[in-house]
Amino acid sequence: MKSSVITFPGSNCDRDMDVALKKFGFNNKMVWHNDHELPNSDLVVLPGGFSYGDYLRCGSMASKSKIMQSVINFAKSGGLVMGICNGFQILVETGLVPGVLLRNKYLEFICKNVFVKLDNKNNKYFKNLNKDVLELHIAHNEGNYFCTKDQLKEIEDNNQIAVYYCNNLGQIEEKFNPNGSIKNIAGIFNKEKNVLGMMPHPERMIDQNLSGEDGSLFFKNLINNIK
Amino acid sequence: MLVNEKVAIEHGLKVDEYKKICNLLNRTPNITELGIFSAMWNEHCSYKSSKLHLKKLPTKGKKVIQGPGENAGVIDVEDGDAIVFKVESHNHPSFIEPYQGAATGVGGIMRDVFTMGARPIANLNSIHFGSPQHKKTKNLLRGVVHGIGGYGNCMGIPTIAGQTSFDSSYNGNILVNAMTLGLVKKNKIFYSKAAGLNKPVIYVGSKTGRDGIHGASMASASFDEKIEDKKPTVQVGDPFTEKLLLEACLELMAGDSIISIQDMGAAGLTSSSIEMASKGNLGIEINLDKVPCRESKMTPYEIMLSESQERMLIVLENGKEDIAKKIFDKWNLDFAVIGKTTNSKNIELIFNNEKVANIPINNLVENSPTYDRKWKKSKLPKKNKIKKEVVKKLKIKDVLKKVLSSPNVCSKEWIWQQYDHTVMGDTIQKPGGDSGVVRIHGTNKAVAASIDSSAVYCWAHPLTGGKQVVAESWRNLISVGATPIAITNCLNFGSPEKEENMGEFVECVQGIGEASEYLKFPVVSGNVSFYNQTKDVGIKPTPTIGGVGLIKDYNKMITMNFKENDNLVLILGKTEGHIDQSLFARTILDEKNGPPPEVNLFNEKNNGESLLNLIDKNLIKSAHDISLGGILTAIAKMCIKGDKGIKLKRSKNLINEIEYFFSEDQGRYIIEINPKDLKEVTKILNKNSVHHEEIGVIIDKELIINEKTKVTIDELKSYNTNWLTNYMSK
Amino acid sequence: MKVSAIITLKKDVLDPQGKVIHQTLDGMGFKDVNEVRQGKYFEIDVKENDPKKAKEIVENMCSKLLANLVIENYKIIETQ
Amino acid sequence: MKVSAIITLKKDVLDPQGKVIHQTLDGMGFKDVNEVRQGKYFEIDVKENDPKKAKEIVENMCSKLLANLVIENYKIIETQ
Ligand SMILES: Nc1ncnc2c1ncn2[C@@H]1O[C@H](COP(=O)(O)OP(=O)(O)O)[C@@H](O)[C@H]1O
Ligand SMILES: [Mg+2]
């Protein structure tokens, strides 16, 4: 299975994502933001970090990179595109997924483990996963998901919510919401479910010595679904 | 501008120093030259008050690849890998503008590390604030934490440990010390020593602006009412550009174009160019018209003294300019050939086709002033008599609650949760343990790092305090199963021109030296920050020690959380009941006098090495050193982290229970072992003559001190975690 | 010539920064505040001396990059 | 009434954001830009109907909290 990770100036989880994808069997290539063409891929990943320093708005400048036109075309033709953290912010800025990511409610960067509840398994990312609640890691300053009422209705009608912040039992309540996201949204799909944006970092949870291993479950399952 | 004595004094030079400059040059310097002298000869760059004493520190060892004198120290961690590390202060800028001051401090120390070819793999910080009641404290704390996180997080380097303290002596002068560790291949280390004639000198990174002119002189002056005027010298950090600079430099370093490289830190282009030339025993010629400037009409004086951040100076091999330029273009950074190395042994500056400065480099470096300042020796204070009747009235549970929730012991999670501590995917011990630990990517090895200081002990008796900090650093590394290798130090003191402060400095350094010599824990890098005072009030002497150790097999790493019911808990090291200068004495008894606990280096070494031996034999389930707050505080923290309880035994000691639980005798650890290993553990400890005693057995969710005194783990947690969060949200 | 633009969040978009600033001001004793909204300000120096044209250029920049029209509005406030 | 204030970086202070935005605009084809400086914009609704007094209140807020006078300047641009 072939994957591509895009490196923007200021990306800093690109290597971590590369390590994770390779660990679970992907043949991964790193792609520079200034390239025009995507290598042949089954999965394209926009990694976390601070592309362009998070200046202006997170993800805004990266969304204008040369490579992004190819990524958009790839997504529109049904290709799998996953944006994690800053990658999610870039996806939002390109309009591939709806909504925006505002500053965290208390204006503080948050780095910690959280639980997320999967809402929709009818897609390549989560199909066959035998758990509904995953423990993942977040590390962000702008993960406060927001969209308009109309958008929210549309998102809900189309089953586009991918993951919610919750507790270890899967209860979705305001007190388990780390950053103020509406409806505790931690990640969403596009309408067709081939594009996924989410704040938590599965690539930081891929062995028992790190913060946990639920990221391993995610990647193992993902490569099986793509095969 | 005409140069005379008055102008020289305004530049922070002393009359004698100005005369010396005129004599050395045999003429009056022009204003640019005076600026250069003042930058090179101030305390921050010349170490004129500290040099004599720093020389006495042990800096060599089997594992030391590079000791003090370079941008950072380098140690061997086997298999061709080396760790580059250093700590640096950014105290004054952080007091004036906490966010930018702290941010640029973190940026600066990372540049010191990647200048040597190492990719940063971990950051640490030691931050000290005034009393929580002081009106400035909260905003300073918030700004500093946001600044440290803002820069480190953006760079994508995990912040894995730190230290935070509050003490009213920092009311008018906070401390912000930042430390970075980087990883490099032993045969790919870069140094600042220039070599070869007519080699191109290139400038890369950000443009030069008017920011931070005289930053280094500011770091060498005390605060006074005029500090407002000095405000515009604060720089703004640009972590994004630094991230690009890091990647671009490492890309260029992968080839063979670089002869030497030096970051532009304090005193910017001045100190970087002079240092490179001086180390290579060469001259250097710089054409200032070629320096990329942000503002128009910058003068030679401004260009040479600017402290704009995110810049580097490189001496290249001839003919490699194009290769280098291509890389810096790719990363969208400024690149300019601004000069060359010469055999004149002078620094020569050209501007508008005129020579605007010409100074023999040895006048700036070797001939810089050195002072043997007067200093006052401290006496060991007399021991206090503990007021038995006061102590008797105290309830252990109340004391424990007060201690756990006191600002200097409480959990600092509010701080470190704002630092990305897991990026790079190799953090195997997060903040909150005794040391932070990161794996050496792709190997079975891991490095542990800790940063510590004990200003209270140093203030009470500098010699003992100096020893104690090194010992504490050593213990923090051992507690996670790391073999201590070397230290870096950041010496934060008041004015060297005052005998008391100078005495504190001299004796702390002596203590650090003795301990590091005995423990074979050499000093490989460091930094001195004097003049930490407002008006006449100096801070408590605060030497900060950053220790680094190696864990050869990270599967053997130890954490401090209690693991399993029925496991036995032991104390290594003898408890004598030293209460003076303890947190207990200060917060409960309100007693500020008396000597700090004695440091017995033989016991330190013996206890520590024996514990490492037990760890190596897989006999230890958890471990934690006993520091601030004594035995009961340490045990409570292990309970909290493990969500486990413990049933304590009545101690066989003759001393009073409170003294037993809260005294701060040195060289002690708490360990958890499996009961089946008790025999073997005891055998090893007895063989090595390590004092040890069984103190309890692990149970569920309750700390049982005696029949009458029980505390649930949830209670302990709330004591420990609430203070800081509540304080910051009010 | 220099063109100044401001970018503000649309009315129904949550402004976490404005909210926290409001609370902080309140805590500092500024009790009479109804609302605080934070936006961005840009001063852009373009090589164009015709005010109308300069304004158009910057409007174009706003809609293409500086503002996210899903949540933000922009307004040119000055050209000089 | 609503008072609008802008906060800008002082002249010689580095504006990392402005610099990167400039580069990005350039990459997008906006070639004729000399400089971009970014600042902050605040719209503060105060319970005060006298424009002069309202302005004073907000100026006070600027100097005490909103602006960092070490590196920034502030200006009230509008009251309504
Ligand atoms: N400023 C900080 N940044 C990161 N971690 C911190 C900071 N302050 C404290 N910590 C973490 O909190 C924990 C407790 O610190 P401390 O009480 O100094 O520990 P110890 O007594 O073991 O040296 C440590 O793990 C430390 O790394
Ligand atoms: Mg410790």
PDB file of N, CA and C in Angstrom, chain A residues 134-200:
ATOM      1  N   LEU A 134     -11.509   5.070  21.586  1.00  0.00           N
ATOM      2  CA  LEU A 134     -10.055   4.977  21.486  1.00  0.00           C
ATOM      3  C   LEU A 134      -9.416   5.998  22.416  1.00  0.00           C
ATOM      4  N   GLU A 135      -8.250   5.626  22.967  1.00  0.00           N
ATOM      5  CA  GLU A 135      -7.478   6.600  23.729  1.00  0.00           C
ATOM      6  C   GLU A 135      -6.404   7.136  22.794  1.00  0.00           C
ATOM      7  N   LEU A 136      -6.464   8.429  22.529  1.00  0.00           N
ATOM      8  CA  LEU A 136      -5.481   9.026  21.623  1.00  0.00           C
ATOM      9  C   LEU A 136      -4.860  10.242  22.315  1.00  0.00           C
ATOM     10  N   HIS A 137      -3.987  10.922  21.606  1.00  0.00           N
ATOM     11  CA  HIS A 137      -3.260  12.033  22.216  1.00  0.00           C
ATOM     12  C   HIS A 137      -3.575  13.307  21.450  1.00  0.00           C
ATOM     13  N   ILE A 138      -3.766  14.398  22.166  1.00  0.00           N
ATOM     14  CA  ILE A 138      -3.912  15.674  21.465  1.00  0.00           C
ATOM     15  C   ILE A 138      -2.766  16.613  21.856  1.00  0.00           C
ATOM     16  N   ALA A 139      -2.421  17.505  20.971  1.00  0.00           N
ATOM     17  CA  ALA A 139      -1.395  18.520  21.236  1.00  0.00           C
ATOM     18  C   ALA A 139      -1.671  19.674  20.289  1.00  0.00           C
ATOM     19  N   HIS A 140      -2.468  20.620  20.739  1.00  0.00           N
ATOM     20  CA  HIS A 140      -2.818  21.716  19.835  1.00  0.00           C
ATOM     21  C   HIS A 140      -3.262  22.963  20.584  1.00  0.00           C
ATOM     22  N   ASN A 141      -3.236  24.045  19.861  1.00  0.00           N
ATOM     23  CA  ASN A 141      -3.637  25.341  20.377  1.00  0.00           C
ATOM     24  C   ASN A 141      -4.962  25.782  19.751  1.00  0.00           C
ATOM     25  N   GLU A 142      -5.241  25.239  18.566  1.00  0.00           N
ATOM     26  CA  GLU A 142      -6.436  25.626  17.821  1.00  0.00           C
ATOM     27  C   GLU A 142      -7.196  24.391  17.369  1.00  0.00           C
ATOM     28  N   GLY A 143      -7.957  23.831  18.285  1.00  0.00           N
ATOM     29  CA  GLY A 143      -8.692  22.623  17.931  1.00  0.00           C
ATOM     30  C   GLY A 143     -10.161  22.752  18.232  1.00  0.00           C
ATOM     31  N   ASN A 144     -10.578  23.980  18.441  1.00  0.00           N
ATOM     32  CA  ASN A 144     -11.934  24.299  18.867  1.00  0.00           C
ATOM     33  C   ASN A 144     -12.823  24.355  17.624  1.00  0.00           C
ATOM     34  N   TYR A 145     -13.421  23.196  17.308  1.00  0.00           N
ATOM     35  CA  TYR A 145     -14.177  23.080  16.054  1.00  0.00           C
ATOM     36  C   TYR A 145     -15.450  23.920  16.093  1.00  0.00           C
ATOM     37  N   PHE A 146     -15.655  24.642  15.018  1.00  0.00           N
ATOM     38  CA  PHE A 146     -16.835  25.499  14.937  1.00  0.00           C
ATOM     39  C   PHE A 146     -17.420  25.452  13.529  1.00  0.00           C
ATOM     40  N   CYS A 147     -18.748  25.458  13.448  1.00  0.00           N
ATOM     41  CA  CYS A 147     -19.385  25.662  12.140  1.00  0.00           C
ATOM     42  C   CYS A 147     -20.742  26.310  12.382  1.00  0.00           C
ATOM     43  N   THR A 148     -21.329  26.777  11.323  1.00  0.00           N
ATOM     44  CA  THR A 148     -22.612  27.461  11.490  1.00  0.00           C
ATOM     45  C   THR A 148     -23.723  26.433  11.739  1.00  0.00           C
ATOM     46  N   LYS A 149     -24.861  26.920  12.179  1.00  0.00           N
ATOM     47  CA  LYS A 149     -25.990  26.020  12.481  1.00  0.00           C
ATOM     48  C   LYS A 149     -26.386  25.212  11.258  1.00  0.00           C
ATOM     49  N   ASP A 150     -26.437  25.907  10.118  1.00  0.00           N
ATOM     50  CA  ASP A 150     -26.837  25.210   8.889  1.00  0.00           C
ATOM     51  C   ASP A 150     -25.833  24.122   8.539  1.00  0.00           C
ATOM     52  N   GLN A 151     -24.545  24.495   8.668  1.00  0.00           N
ATOM     53  CA  GLN A 151     -23.508  23.513   8.361  1.00  0.00           C
ATOM     54  C   GLN A 151     -23.635  22.307   9.290  1.00  0.00           C
ATOM     55  N   LEU A 152     -23.875  22.604  10.569  1.00  0.00           N
ATOM     56  CA  LEU A 152     -23.956  21.521  11.541  1.00  0.00           C
ATOM     57  C   LEU A 152     -25.084  20.552  11.174  1.00  0.00           C
ATOM     58  N   LYS A 153     -26.169  21.126  10.755  1.00  0.00           N
ATOM     59  CA  LYS A 153     -27.299  20.272  10.384  1.00  0.00           C
ATOM     60  C   LYS A 153     -26.920  19.383   9.205  1.00  0.00           C
ATOM     61  N   GLU A 154     -26.254  20.008   8.253  1.00  0.00           N
ATOM     62  CA  GLU A 154     -25.848  19.259   7.063  1.00  0.00           C
ATOM     63  C   GLU A 154     -24.866  18.143   7.438  1.00  0.00           C
ATOM     64  N   ILE A 155     -23.913  18.498   8.283  1.00  0.00           N
ATOM     65  CA  ILE A 155     -22.917  17.518   8.712  1.00  0.00           C
ATOM     66  C   ILE A 155     -23.590  16.342   9.403  1.00  0.00           C
ATOM     67  N   GLU A 156     -24.546  16.672  10.269  1.00  0.00           N
ATOM     68  CA  GLU A 156     -25.220  15.604  11.006  1.00  0.00           C
ATOM     69  C   GLU A 156     -26.107  14.769  10.078  1.00  0.00           C
ATOM     70  N   ASP A 157     -26.795  15.462   9.177  1.00  0.00           N
ATOM     71  CA  ASP A 157     -27.648  14.730   8.238  1.00  0.00           C
ATOM     72  C   ASP A 157     -26.839  13.762   7.380  1.00  0.00           C
ATOM     73  N   ASN A 158     -25.612  14.163   7.071  1.00  0.00           N
ATOM     74  CA  ASN A 158     -24.785  13.306   6.217  1.00  0.00           C
ATOM     75  C   ASN A 158     -23.876  12.368   7.000  1.00  0.00           C
ATOM     76  N   ASN A 159     -24.073  12.297   8.304  1.00  0.00           N
ATOM     77  CA  ASN A 159     -23.211  11.421   9.117  1.00  0.00           C
ATOM     78  C   ASN A 159     -21.735  11.732   8.987  1.00  0.00           C
ATOM     79  N   GLN A 160     -21.416  13.022   8.965  1.00  0.00           N
ATOM     80  CA  GLN A 160     -20.017  13.383   8.710  1.00  0.00           C
ATOM     81  C   GLN A 160     -19.145  13.474   9.959  1.00  0.00           C
ATOM     82  N   ILE A 161     -19.759  13.373  11.129  1.00  0.00           N
ATOM     83  CA  ILE A 161     -18.930  13.464  12.330  1.00  0.00           C
ATOM     84  C   ILE A 161     -18.172  12.152  12.505  1.00  0.00           C
ATOM     85  N   ALA A 162     -16.868  12.259  12.584  1.00  0.00           N
ATOM     86  CA  ALA A 162     -16.051  11.055  12.650  1.00  0.00           C
ATOM     87  C   ALA A 162     -15.809  10.629  14.089  1.00  0.00           C
ATOM     88  N   VAL A 163     -15.337  11.563  14.925  1.00  0.00           N
ATOM     89  CA  VAL A 163     -15.042  11.231  16.325  1.00  0.00           C
ATOM     90  C   VAL A 163     -15.449  12.375  17.244  1.00  0.00           C
ATOM     91  N   TYR A 164     -15.856  11.981  18.448  1.00  0.00           N
ATOM     92  CA  TYR A 164     -16.222  12.934  19.496  1.00  0.00           C
ATOM     93  C   TYR A 164     -15.275  12.778  20.676  1.00  0.00           C
ATOM     94  N   TYR A 165     -15.002  13.865  21.399  1.00  0.00           N
ATOM     95  CA  TYR A 165     -14.300  13.742  22.679  1.00  0.00           C
ATOM     96  C   TYR A 165     -15.266  13.140  23.697  1.00  0.00           C
ATOM     97  N   CYS A 166     -14.768  12.205  24.496  1.00  0.00           N
ATOM     98  CA  CYS A 166     -15.632  11.540  25.469  1.00  0.00           C
ATOM     99  C   CYS A 166     -14.783  11.069  26.646  1.00  0.00           C
ATOM    100  N   ASN A 167     -15.353  10.273  27.546  1.00  0.00           N
ATOM    101  CA  ASN A 167     -14.531   9.684  28.605  1.00  0.00           C
ATOM    102  C   ASN A 167     -14.243   8.223  28.260  1.00  0.00           C
ATOM    103  N   ASN A 168     -13.599   7.503  29.181  1.00  0.00           N
ATOM    104  CA  ASN A 168     -13.201   6.129  28.856  1.00  0.00           C
ATOM    105  C   ASN A 168     -14.404   5.217  28.603  1.00  0.00           C
ATOM    106  N   LEU A 169     -15.575   5.648  29.049  1.00  0.00           N
ATOM    107  CA  LEU A 169     -16.760   4.824  28.826  1.00  0.00           C
ATOM    108  C   LEU A 169     -17.507   5.230  27.563  1.00  0.00           C
ATOM    109  N   GLY A 170     -16.991   6.233  26.885  1.00  0.00           N
ATOM    110  CA  GLY A 170     -17.646   6.664  25.658  1.00  0.00           C
ATOM    111  C   GLY A 170     -18.755   7.675  25.872  1.00  0.00           C
ATOM    112  N   GLN A 171     -18.845   8.218  27.090  1.00  0.00           N
ATOM    113  CA  GLN A 171     -19.874   9.233  27.332  1.00  0.00           C
ATOM    114  C   GLN A 171     -19.427  10.573  26.777  1.00  0.00           C
ATOM    115  N   ILE A 172     -20.271  11.148  25.942  1.00  0.00           N
ATOM    116  CA  ILE A 172     -19.916  12.412  25.296  1.00  0.00           C
ATOM    117  C   ILE A 172     -20.546  13.544  26.080  1.00  0.00           C
ATOM    118  N   GLU A 173     -19.760  14.178  26.928  1.00  0.00           N
ATOM    119  CA  GLU A 173     -20.301  15.263  27.747  1.00  0.00           C
ATOM    120  C   GLU A 173     -19.361  16.452  27.702  1.00  0.00           C
ATOM    121  N   GLU A 174     -19.930  17.623  28.001  1.00  0.00           N
ATOM    122  CA  GLU A 174     -19.137  18.847  27.932  1.00  0.00           C
ATOM    123  C   GLU A 174     -17.872  18.739  28.787  1.00  0.00           C
ATOM    124  N   LYS A 175     -17.958  18.083  29.950  1.00  0.00           N
ATOM    125  CA  LYS A 175     -16.771  18.068  30.813  1.00  0.00           C
ATOM    126  C   LYS A 175     -15.614  17.249  30.235  1.00  0.00           C
ATOM    127  N   PHE A 176     -15.880  16.474  29.186  1.00  0.00           N
ATOM    128  CA  PHE A 176     -14.774  15.742  28.557  1.00  0.00           C
ATOM    129  C   PHE A 176     -14.293  16.444  27.287  1.00  0.00           C
ATOM    130  N   ASN A 177     -14.776  17.657  27.115  1.00  0.00           N
ATOM    131  CA  ASN A 177     -14.424  18.424  25.924  1.00  0.00           C
ATOM    132  C   ASN A 177     -13.202  19.294  26.245  1.00  0.00           C
ATOM    133  N   PRO A 178     -12.046  19.007  25.656  1.00  0.00           N
ATOM    134  CA  PRO A 178     -10.842  19.704  26.095  1.00  0.00           C
ATOM    135  C   PRO A 178     -10.696  21.127  25.565  1.00  0.00           C
ATOM    136  N   ASN A 179     -11.399  21.453  24.486  1.00  0.00           N
ATOM    137  CA  ASN A 179     -11.057  22.708  23.814  1.00  0.00           C
ATOM    138  C   ASN A 179     -12.246  23.574  23.420  1.00  0.00           C
ATOM    139  N   GLY A 180     -13.459  23.136  23.728  1.00  0.00           N
ATOM    140  CA  GLY A 180     -14.627  23.955  23.426  1.00  0.00           C
ATOM    141  C   GLY A 180     -15.310  23.650  22.108  1.00  0.00           C
ATOM    142  N   SER A 181     -14.880  22.610  21.408  1.00  0.00           N
ATOM    143  CA  SER A 181     -15.497  22.242  20.128  1.00  0.00           C
ATOM    144  C   SER A 181     -17.000  22.082  20.248  1.00  0.00           C
ATOM    145  N   ILE A 182     -17.733  22.516  19.236  1.00  0.00           N
ATOM    146  CA  ILE A 182     -19.181  22.291  19.335  1.00  0.00           C
ATOM    147  C   ILE A 182     -19.441  20.801  19.259  1.00  0.00           C
ATOM    148  N   LYS A 183     -20.393  20.370  20.060  1.00  0.00           N
ATOM    149  CA  LYS A 183     -20.814  18.964  20.103  1.00  0.00           C
ATOM    150  C   LYS A 183     -19.658  18.020  20.427  1.00  0.00           C
ATOM    151  N   ASN A 184     -18.597  18.514  21.005  1.00  0.00           N
ATOM    152  CA  ASN A 184     -17.422  17.676  21.320  1.00  0.00           C
ATOM    153  C   ASN A 184     -16.770  17.073  20.077  1.00  0.00           C
ATOM    154  N   ILE A 185     -16.909  17.740  18.960  1.00  0.00           N
ATOM    155  CA  ILE A 185     -16.372  17.162  17.715  1.00  0.00           C
ATOM    156  C   ILE A 185     -14.851  17.176  17.710  1.00  0.00           C
ATOM    157  N   ALA A 186     -14.262  16.013  17.487  1.00  0.00           N
ATOM    158  CA  ALA A 186     -12.804  15.897  17.423  1.00  0.00           C
ATOM    159  C   ALA A 186     -12.323  15.642  16.005  1.00  0.00           C
ATOM    160  N   GLY A 187     -13.239  15.223  15.146  1.00  0.00           N
ATOM    161  CA  GLY A 187     -12.831  14.969  13.765  1.00  0.00           C
ATOM    162  C   GLY A 187     -14.051  14.803  12.877  1.00  0.00           C
ATOM    163  N   ILE A 188     -13.913  15.192  11.621  1.00  0.00           N
ATOM    164  CA  ILE A 188     -15.054  15.043  10.709  1.00  0.00           C
ATOM    165  C   ILE A 188     -14.610  14.562   9.326  1.00  0.00           C
ATOM    166  N   PHE A 189     -15.576  14.050   8.590  1.00  0.00           N
ATOM    167  CA  PHE A 189     -15.367  13.599   7.208  1.00  0.00           C
ATOM    168  C   PHE A 189     -15.923  14.624   6.236  1.00  0.00           C
ATOM    169  N   ASN A 190     -15.537  14.466   4.986  1.00  0.00           N
ATOM    170  CA  ASN A 190     -16.294  15.148   3.938  1.00  0.00           C
ATOM    171  C   ASN A 190     -17.548  14.314   3.682  1.00  0.00           C
ATOM    172  N   LYS A 191     -18.377  14.785   2.785  1.00  0.00           N
ATOM    173  CA  LYS A 191     -19.631  14.072   2.536  1.00  0.00           C
ATOM    174  C   LYS A 191     -19.402  12.632   2.101  1.00  0.00           C
ATOM    175  N   GLU A 192     -18.380  12.448   1.268  1.00  0.00           N
ATOM    176  CA  GLU A 192     -18.147  11.120   0.681  1.00  0.00           C
ATOM    177  C   GLU A 192     -17.373  10.194   1.606  1.00  0.00           C
ATOM    178  N   LYS A 193     -16.851  10.722   2.708  1.00  0.00           N
ATOM    179  CA  LYS A 193     -16.107   9.969   3.736  1.00  0.00           C
ATOM    180  C   LYS A 193     -14.725   9.481   3.275  1.00  0.00           C
ATOM    181  N   ASN A 194     -14.234  10.030   2.196  1.00  0.00           N
ATOM    182  CA  ASN A 194     -12.853   9.673   1.829  1.00  0.00           C
ATOM    183  C   ASN A 194     -11.851  10.667   2.398  1.00  0.00           C
ATOM    184  N   VAL A 195     -12.319  11.798   2.862  1.00  0.00           N
ATOM    185  CA  VAL A 195     -11.428  12.770   3.490  1.00  0.00           C
ATOM    186  C   VAL A 195     -11.751  12.833   4.980  1.00  0.00           C
ATOM    187  N   LEU A 196     -10.711  12.656   5.813  1.00  0.00           N
ATOM    188  CA  LEU A 196     -10.888  12.689   7.272  1.00  0.00           C
ATOM    189  C   LEU A 196      -9.965  13.735   7.879  1.00  0.00           C
ATOM    190  N   GLY A 197     -10.543  14.631   8.658  1.00  0.00           N
ATOM    191  CA  GLY A 197      -9.710  15.560   9.428  1.00  0.00           C
ATOM    192  C   GLY A 197      -9.949  15.319  10.898  1.00  0.00           C
ATOM    193  N   MET A 198      -8.875  15.157  11.680  1.00  0.00           N
ATOM    194  CA  MET A 198      -9.091  15.048  13.125  1.00  0.00           C
ATOM    195  C   MET A 198      -7.940  15.632  13.923  1.00  0.00           C
ATOM    196  N   MET A 199      -8.254  16.120  15.103  1.00  0.00           N
ATOM    197  CA  MET A 199      -7.231  16.726  15.958  1.00  0.00           C
ATOM    198  C   MET A 199      -6.325  15.694  16.625  1.00  0.00           C
ATOM    199  N   PRO A 200      -6.818  14.582  17.156  1.00  0.00           N
ATOM    200  CA  PRO A 200      -5.927  13.647  17.861  1.00  0.00           C
ATOM    201  C   PRO A 200      -4.884  13.018  16.940  1.00  0.00           C
TER     202      PRO A 200
END
